[in-house]
Short mmCIF file of C-alpha atoms and ligand atoms in Angstrom, two decimals:
data_model
loop_
_atom_site.label_atom_id
_atom_site.label_comp_id
_atom_site.label_asym_id
_atom_site.label_seq_id
_atom_site.Cartn_x
_atom_site.Cartn_y
_atom_site.Cartn_z
CA MET A 80 80.19 -88.71 68.90
CA PRO A 81 81.11 -90.83 65.92
CA PHE A 82 82.36 -93.98 67.67
CA GLU A 83 81.56 -95.51 71.00
CA ILE A 84 82.16 -98.89 72.60
CA VAL A 85 79.21 -99.90 74.76
CA ARG A 86 78.26 -102.90 76.84
CA ASN A 87 74.74 -103.91 75.91
CA ASP A 88 72.49 -106.44 74.25
CA ILE A 89 72.50 -105.40 70.59
CA THR A 90 68.80 -106.20 70.17
CA LYS A 91 68.05 -103.32 72.55
CA MET A 92 69.98 -100.70 70.59
CA LYS A 93 67.87 -97.82 69.29
CA VAL A 94 69.80 -97.19 66.10
CA ASP A 95 69.04 -97.08 62.39
CA ALA A 96 70.75 -100.43 61.80
CA ILE A 97 72.14 -103.26 63.85
CA VAL A 98 74.57 -105.74 62.35
CA ASN A 99 74.02 -109.45 62.63
CA ALA A 100 76.93 -111.90 62.79
CA ALA A 101 75.16 -114.48 60.64
CA ASN A 102 76.16 -117.65 58.76
CA LYS A 103 76.16 -118.15 54.99
CA SER A 104 72.58 -119.50 54.92
CA LEU A 105 71.20 -116.34 56.59
CA LEU A 106 68.55 -118.59 58.07
CA GLY A 107 69.36 -117.99 61.72
CA GLY A 108 71.55 -119.70 64.28
CA GLY A 109 72.81 -119.22 67.82
CA GLY A 110 74.65 -116.35 69.51
CA VAL A 111 73.81 -112.85 68.41
CA ASP A 112 72.08 -114.23 65.30
CA GLY A 113 69.64 -116.22 67.44
CA ALA A 114 69.01 -113.25 69.74
CA ILE A 115 68.28 -110.95 66.79
CA HIS A 116 65.87 -113.36 65.12
CA GLN A 117 64.09 -113.96 68.39
CA ALA A 118 63.66 -110.25 69.08
CA ALA A 119 62.72 -109.34 65.49
CA GLY A 120 60.09 -112.07 65.09
CA PRO A 121 59.38 -114.57 62.27
CA GLU A 122 59.00 -111.85 59.61
CA LEU A 123 62.78 -111.44 59.70
CA LEU A 124 63.36 -115.09 58.82
CA ALA A 125 60.78 -114.83 56.05
CA GLU A 126 62.64 -111.92 54.46
CA CYS A 127 66.01 -113.67 54.97
CA ARG A 128 64.71 -116.65 52.97
CA THR A 129 64.40 -114.40 49.92
CA LEU A 130 68.05 -113.30 50.01
CA GLY A 131 69.75 -116.46 48.75
CA GLY A 132 72.39 -116.57 51.47
CA CYS A 133 75.54 -114.49 51.77
CA GLU A 134 79.26 -115.09 51.21
CA THR A 135 81.88 -114.62 53.92
CA GLY A 136 82.91 -110.96 54.18
CA GLU A 137 79.79 -109.73 52.36
CA ALA A 138 76.64 -108.11 53.76
CA LYS A 139 72.88 -107.99 53.04
CA ILE A 140 70.18 -105.79 54.50
CA THR A 141 66.65 -106.48 55.76
CA HIS A 142 64.07 -104.62 57.80
CA GLY A 143 64.24 -104.74 61.59
CA TYR A 144 60.57 -105.71 62.20
CA ARG A 145 59.98 -105.88 65.97
CA LEU A 146 63.44 -104.57 66.82
CA PRO A 147 63.96 -100.95 67.84
CA ALA A 148 66.39 -100.78 64.89
CA ARG A 149 64.99 -99.96 61.45
CA TYR A 150 67.32 -102.34 59.60
CA VAL A 151 69.34 -105.46 60.21
CA ILE A 152 72.53 -105.78 58.20
CA HIS A 153 73.53 -109.42 58.00
CA THR A 154 77.17 -110.20 57.45
CA VAL A 155 79.10 -113.44 57.59
CA GLY A 156 82.39 -113.34 59.45
CA PRO A 157 85.25 -115.76 58.82
CA VAL A 158 85.70 -118.89 60.90
CA TRP A 159 89.03 -118.66 62.75
CA HIS A 160 91.54 -121.20 61.45
CA GLY A 161 94.64 -119.89 63.20
CA GLY A 162 94.91 -116.50 61.49
CA HIS A 163 96.82 -117.48 58.34
CA ASN A 164 93.84 -118.07 56.09
CA GLY A 165 92.89 -114.50 55.28
CA GLU A 166 90.71 -114.18 58.36
CA ARG A 167 91.73 -110.60 59.07
CA GLU A 168 90.95 -109.35 55.55
CA LYS A 169 87.60 -111.18 55.50
CA LEU A 170 86.63 -109.76 58.86
CA ALA A 171 87.67 -106.26 57.79
CA SER A 172 85.52 -106.61 54.70
CA CYS A 173 82.47 -107.49 56.87
CA TYR A 174 82.81 -104.12 58.59
CA ARG A 175 83.44 -102.22 55.36
CA ASN A 176 80.54 -103.81 53.48
CA ALA A 177 78.12 -103.37 56.38
CA LEU A 178 79.08 -99.71 56.76
CA ASP A 179 78.73 -99.08 53.00
CA LEU A 180 75.32 -100.69 53.02
CA ALA A 181 74.25 -98.58 55.99
CA LEU A 182 75.46 -95.47 54.20
CA SER A 183 73.58 -96.27 51.00
CA HIS A 184 70.39 -96.74 53.06
CA GLY A 185 70.76 -93.36 54.74
CA CYS A 186 71.60 -94.74 58.18
CA GLU A 187 73.04 -92.24 60.62
CA THR A 188 73.52 -94.67 63.49
CA ILE A 189 74.66 -98.28 63.45
CA ALA A 190 75.59 -100.90 66.06
CA PHE A 191 77.99 -103.82 65.52
CA PRO A 192 78.56 -106.89 67.62
CA LEU A 193 82.07 -108.33 67.71
CA ILE A 194 81.69 -110.31 64.49
CA SER A 195 83.29 -113.80 64.48
CA ALA A 196 84.31 -113.48 68.14
CA GLY A 197 81.85 -116.12 69.40
CA ALA A 198 81.07 -119.43 67.69
CA TYR A 199 83.49 -118.66 64.86
CA GLY A 200 86.37 -118.54 67.33
CA TYR A 201 88.18 -115.33 66.32
CA PRO A 202 90.28 -114.23 69.34
CA LYS A 203 88.27 -111.44 70.95
CA ASP A 204 91.12 -108.98 71.36
CA GLN A 205 92.09 -109.33 67.70
CA ALA A 206 88.46 -109.17 66.56
CA MET A 207 88.12 -105.96 68.53
CA SER A 208 91.17 -104.37 66.99
CA VAL A 209 90.00 -105.23 63.44
CA ALA A 210 86.62 -103.67 64.29
CA ILE A 211 88.20 -100.54 65.71
CA ASP A 212 90.58 -100.15 62.77
CA GLU A 213 87.92 -100.52 60.10
CA ILE A 214 85.35 -98.33 61.84
CA GLY A 215 88.05 -95.70 62.40
CA LYS A 216 89.03 -95.70 58.70
CA PHE A 217 85.41 -95.40 57.62
CA LEU A 218 84.70 -92.52 60.00
CA PHE A 219 87.59 -90.59 58.62
CA ASP A 220 85.67 -90.13 55.38
CA HIS A 221 82.05 -90.36 56.54
CA ASP A 222 79.75 -89.03 59.23
CA MET A 223 77.97 -91.76 61.13
CA MET A 224 77.45 -92.68 64.75
CA VAL A 225 78.92 -96.15 65.15
CA TYR A 226 78.54 -98.31 68.25
CA LEU A 227 80.58 -101.40 68.92
CA VAL A 228 78.48 -103.47 71.27
CA VAL A 229 80.40 -105.69 73.62
CA PHE A 230 78.49 -108.42 75.36
CA GLY A 231 79.65 -109.76 78.71
CA PRO A 232 82.84 -109.03 80.60
CA ALA A 233 85.82 -107.42 78.88
CA GLU A 234 88.46 -109.64 80.45
CA PHE A 235 89.75 -110.56 76.99
CA ALA A 236 91.81 -107.38 76.94
CA VAL A 237 94.03 -108.61 79.74
CA GLY A 238 97.23 -110.18 78.44
CA ARG A 239 97.65 -107.81 75.51
CA LYS A 240 100.91 -105.90 75.61
CA LEU A 241 99.25 -102.48 75.42
CA PHE A 242 97.03 -103.26 78.41
CA ARG A 243 99.96 -104.65 80.37
CA ASP A 244 102.01 -101.51 79.63
CA VAL A 245 99.21 -99.18 80.69
CA GLN A 246 98.66 -101.17 83.89
CA GLU A 247 102.38 -101.02 84.68
CA TYR A 248 102.36 -97.27 84.18
CA ILE A 249 99.36 -96.87 86.49
CA ASP A 250 101.09 -99.02 89.11
CA ASP A 251 104.32 -97.01 88.80
CA VAL A 252 102.53 -93.70 89.21
CA TYR A 253 100.49 -94.97 92.14
CA ALA A 254 103.65 -96.35 93.74
CA ALA A 255 105.50 -93.04 93.25
CA VAL A 256 102.60 -91.08 94.73
CA HIS A 257 102.47 -93.50 97.64
CA VAL A 258 106.23 -93.19 98.30
CA MET A 259 105.98 -89.39 98.24
CA LYS A 260 103.10 -89.43 100.69
CA ASN A 261 105.02 -91.73 103.07
CA VAL A 262 108.10 -89.53 102.87
CA GLU A 263 106.00 -86.46 103.67
CA ARG A 264 104.41 -88.19 106.62
CA THR A 265 107.75 -89.38 108.05
CA ARG A 266 109.22 -85.89 107.63
CA GLU A 267 106.35 -84.25 109.44
CA THR A 268 106.55 -86.67 112.37
CA LEU A 269 110.34 -86.28 112.59
CA TRP A 270 110.19 -82.48 112.52
CA LYS A 271 107.97 -82.61 115.54
CA GLN A 272 110.33 -84.99 117.44
CA ASP A 273 113.89 -84.51 116.22
CA GLU A 274 114.88 -81.69 113.87
CA GLU A 275 118.40 -83.00 113.19
CA ALA A 276 117.15 -86.41 112.17
CA ALA A 277 114.61 -84.70 109.95
CA LEU A 278 117.36 -82.74 108.21
CA ARG A 279 119.38 -85.93 107.67
CA LEU A 280 116.33 -87.62 106.20
CA ASP A 281 115.79 -84.66 103.90
CA LYS A 282 119.31 -85.08 102.49
CA GLU A 283 118.92 -88.82 102.05
CA ILE A 284 115.62 -88.60 100.32
CA SER A 285 116.34 -85.58 98.16
CA LYS A 286 117.41 -87.92 95.35
CA ASP A 287 114.30 -90.04 95.73
CA ILE A 288 112.14 -86.95 95.70
CA ARG A 289 113.72 -85.92 92.43
CA VAL A 290 112.94 -89.36 91.05
CA GLY A 291 109.41 -89.07 92.40
CA ALA A 292 109.03 -85.65 90.84
CA MET A 293 109.52 -87.22 87.43
CA PHE A 294 106.23 -88.92 87.97
CA SER A 295 104.60 -85.84 89.44
CA SER A 296 102.03 -84.09 87.32
CA GLU A 297 103.72 -80.82 88.21
CA ALA A 298 107.06 -81.81 86.66
CA LEU A 299 107.97 -79.54 83.78
CA PRO A 300 110.62 -80.12 81.14
CA ARG A 301 113.90 -78.24 81.79
CA SER A 302 113.80 -76.34 78.53
CA ALA A 303 110.31 -75.56 77.36
CA PRO A 304 109.58 -76.36 73.70
CA PRO A 305 108.66 -73.32 71.57
CA ASP A 306 104.95 -74.14 71.27
CA TRP A 307 104.67 -74.32 75.00
CA GLU A 308 106.35 -70.94 75.47
CA ARG A 309 104.03 -69.33 72.97
CA MET A 310 101.00 -70.87 74.65
CA LEU A 311 102.14 -69.57 78.01
CA LYS A 312 102.35 -66.02 76.72
CA GLN A 313 98.75 -65.97 75.55
CA THR A 314 97.44 -66.15 79.07
CA ASP A 315 93.97 -64.71 78.56
CA GLU A 316 92.98 -67.04 75.74
CA GLY A 317 90.01 -69.29 76.52
CA PHE A 318 89.74 -72.96 75.58
CA SER A 319 87.87 -72.34 72.35
CA GLU A 320 90.31 -69.70 71.12
CA THR A 321 93.32 -71.85 72.05
CA LEU A 322 91.84 -74.81 70.21
CA MET A 323 91.16 -72.83 67.01
CA ARG A 324 94.63 -71.31 67.05
CA LEU A 325 96.28 -74.68 67.53
CA ILE A 326 94.29 -76.22 64.68
CA ASP A 327 95.62 -73.46 62.41
CA GLU A 328 99.15 -73.79 63.70
CA LYS A 329 99.16 -77.55 63.17
CA GLY A 330 97.95 -76.98 59.61
CA MET A 331 94.84 -79.10 60.16
CA THR A 332 91.36 -78.52 58.83
CA ASP A 333 88.51 -78.33 61.33
CA ALA A 334 87.12 -81.64 60.08
CA GLN A 335 90.45 -83.40 60.38
CA CYS A 336 90.69 -82.22 63.95
CA TYR A 337 87.19 -83.08 65.19
CA LYS A 338 87.29 -86.45 63.46
CA LYS A 339 90.61 -87.31 65.02
CA ALA A 340 89.16 -86.16 68.34
CA ASN A 341 86.12 -88.44 67.88
CA VAL A 342 83.95 -85.38 68.45
CA ASP A 343 80.91 -84.78 66.27
CA ARG A 344 80.55 -81.78 64.02
CA LYS A 345 77.72 -80.25 66.06
CA LEU A 346 79.73 -80.16 69.26
CA PHE A 347 82.70 -78.77 67.38
CA SER A 348 80.59 -75.94 65.89
CA LYS A 349 79.31 -75.17 69.36
CA ILE A 350 82.84 -74.85 70.69
CA ARG A 351 83.90 -72.80 67.68
CA SER A 352 81.05 -70.30 67.96
CA ASN A 353 81.20 -69.85 71.72
CA PRO A 354 84.47 -68.42 73.05
CA ALA A 355 83.25 -69.04 76.61
CA TYR A 356 82.48 -72.72 75.93
CA LYS A 357 83.35 -74.89 78.92
CA PRO A 358 84.24 -78.40 77.71
CA SER A 359 84.35 -81.52 79.86
CA LYS A 360 87.73 -82.98 80.76
CA PRO A 361 87.39 -85.91 78.29
CA THR A 362 86.66 -83.41 75.51
CA VAL A 363 89.80 -81.43 76.31
CA PHE A 364 91.82 -84.64 76.25
CA ALA A 365 90.17 -85.65 72.98
CA PHE A 366 91.41 -82.47 71.31
CA ALA A 367 94.83 -82.77 72.93
CA VAL A 368 95.09 -86.21 71.33
CA ALA A 369 93.80 -84.97 67.97
CA LEU A 370 96.33 -82.14 67.98
CA GLU A 371 99.09 -84.50 69.14
CA LEU A 372 100.04 -82.17 71.97
CA SER A 373 102.95 -82.90 74.28
CA LEU A 374 102.28 -83.43 77.98
CA PRO A 375 103.10 -79.83 79.02
CA GLU A 376 100.92 -78.53 76.18
CA THR A 377 98.10 -80.83 77.28
CA LYS A 378 98.35 -79.54 80.84
CA LYS A 379 98.13 -75.98 79.57
CA MET A 380 95.13 -76.88 77.46
CA LEU A 381 93.46 -78.44 80.52
CA ASN A 382 94.19 -75.26 82.49
CA ARG A 383 92.49 -73.18 79.84
CA ALA A 384 89.32 -75.17 80.53
CA GLY A 385 89.74 -75.02 84.31
CA PHE A 386 91.16 -78.54 84.84
CA ALA A 387 94.44 -79.99 86.06
CA LEU A 388 96.10 -83.32 85.43
CA SER A 389 95.83 -85.39 88.57
CA HIS A 390 97.74 -88.44 89.69
CA SER A 391 94.93 -89.51 91.93
CA SER A 392 92.72 -90.11 88.90
CA LYS A 393 93.19 -93.31 86.90
CA PHE A 394 91.58 -91.61 83.91
CA ASP A 395 94.26 -88.89 83.94
CA ILE A 396 97.08 -91.40 84.39
CA ILE A 397 95.91 -93.43 81.40
CA LEU A 398 95.79 -90.31 79.25
CA GLU A 399 99.19 -89.28 80.52
CA TYR A 400 100.56 -92.68 79.48
CA PHE A 401 99.37 -92.27 75.89
CA ILE A 402 100.39 -88.63 75.57
CA LYS A 403 103.85 -89.22 77.06
CA ASN A 404 104.36 -92.05 74.58
CA ARG A 405 103.06 -89.83 71.79
CA SER A 406 100.52 -92.50 71.00
CA TYR A 407 97.58 -90.61 69.59
CA ASN A 408 95.16 -93.23 68.27
CA ILE A 409 91.94 -92.18 69.95
CA TYR A 410 90.19 -95.49 69.29
CA GLU A 411 92.99 -97.40 70.95
CA ILE A 412 92.87 -94.99 73.89
CA ASN A 413 89.11 -95.50 74.15
CA GLU A 414 89.55 -99.25 74.07
CA VAL A 415 91.78 -99.00 77.13
CA LEU A 416 89.48 -96.49 78.86
CA PHE A 417 86.54 -98.79 78.19
CA HIS A 418 88.45 -101.66 79.74
CA TYR A 419 88.87 -99.62 82.93
CA ASP A 420 85.22 -98.48 82.91
CA MET A 421 86.26 -94.88 82.40
CA PRO A 422 84.49 -92.21 80.34
CA LEU A 423 85.52 -92.39 76.69
CA LEU A 424 87.10 -89.52 74.79
CA GLY A 425 84.69 -87.53 72.69
CA SER A 426 81.65 -89.39 74.02
CA ALA A 427 78.20 -87.89 73.48
CA ALA A 428 77.71 -87.32 77.20
CA ASN A 429 80.35 -84.61 77.13
N1 AR6 B 551 74.28 -108.57 71.81
C1 AR6 B 551 75.55 -108.24 71.53
N2 AR6 B 551 76.53 -109.14 71.34
C2 AR6 B 551 76.20 -110.45 71.47
C3 AR6 B 551 74.87 -110.88 71.75
C4 AR6 B 551 73.90 -109.86 71.93
N3 AR6 B 551 72.62 -110.17 72.21
N4 AR6 B 551 74.87 -112.23 71.79
C5 AR6 B 551 76.14 -112.63 71.55
N5 AR6 B 551 76.94 -111.56 71.36
P1 AR6 B 551 78.44 -115.12 67.72
P2 AR6 B 551 80.14 -115.43 65.33
C6 AR6 B 551 78.38 -111.50 71.06
O1 AR6 B 551 78.73 -116.51 68.15
O2 AR6 B 551 81.31 -115.74 66.16
C7 AR6 B 551 75.71 -118.04 64.94
O3 AR6 B 551 75.18 -119.27 65.25
C8 AR6 B 551 79.22 -112.69 71.47
O4 AR6 B 551 79.61 -112.57 72.84
O5 AR6 B 551 77.04 -114.65 67.84
O6 AR6 B 551 80.30 -114.46 64.21
C9 AR6 B 551 75.59 -117.68 63.47
O7 AR6 B 551 74.41 -118.20 62.90
C10 AR6 B 551 80.41 -112.54 70.57
O8 AR6 B 551 81.37 -111.63 71.11
O9 AR6 B 551 78.88 -114.87 66.19
C11 AR6 B 551 76.81 -118.31 62.89
O10 AR6 B 551 76.64 -119.67 62.62
C12 AR6 B 551 79.83 -111.91 69.30
O11 AR6 B 551 78.52 -111.46 69.66
C13 AR6 B 551 77.85 -118.15 63.99
O12 AR6 B 551 77.11 -118.09 65.19
C14 AR6 B 551 79.72 -112.84 68.11
O13 AR6 B 551 79.39 -114.15 68.54
C15 AR6 B 551 78.60 -116.85 63.84
O14 AR6 B 551 79.61 -116.81 64.79
#
């Protein structure tokens, strides 16, 4: 898969290149820079001495020496001065220049730390969104496996509006499911003891049940949109066939679709050439996001692959949140999934 957020020590990454968040001297320091120099050995410092330093936002490449990575790409992130001193643009240019350098050296895999998010004081959530934006833009035009390596706990996400909204949605769905379960339980007990009281309760709660049903994964829109109707008719289509047809209908190219789905070309070819291909649930969701399907369409797509949307799964609820809000940025979705320790969309394990 082209982009993955992982929790790891970057010096352990077995990739073609790891990126170092260095300083302008390129002669080592603390944080990730110190860890990389320590793991690579003194030969790295010797080569760095020949480079003549590096300006903020630019990048230089060396060998990886004792690291599992073949190359180290050194870049210098901006120091955070409150956000009004061109920090964002400079940080974006670190990612762009490092990726260009990796490309020109034939790298197929690369791992980034969260540049500037340590000693240089860039707020971690904002540093992460710059990283995700720039990597996303690059991957739209190029094929590379990019890892964003996050070190330590991910509590920095808490407090951001998106994360608060998703958490509220999860809480609402859980609460609705809980209310429905309680109502069912009370009804069952009453039916056994007092049928009239049970009937009265049924009347009283019928409104609440309707409200609850809005949250239910089984709720369908009153008038089905045309795409949905057409999909329903083609009942014997498998997942692969449905996917290919939808790509055509949406006027997308294959590459546009698998890139937007964060799925690599090899997996896509496999799905294309095998009508009986059985994808994982995250892969189905990845394509639903890429195709910008509505919630009913997504459910149908899941059915084609033998899955259903479930309100007892946090993963499903998170996806439902994004799809309902027609928010189809897969990297943003993955950032939230990562925060909840859930499988990411389009990940290699699928
Ligand atoms: N693997 C992955 N990420 C790491 C690791 C690791 N082994 N160690 C730290 N991080 P920083 P900066 C994360 O301070 O803010 C140096 O002294 C860390 O949690 O390393 O760009 C340089 O020489 C944080 O999220 O880099 C410069 O003087 C991120 O890496 C200055 O620090 C970046 O933190 C550069 O500061």
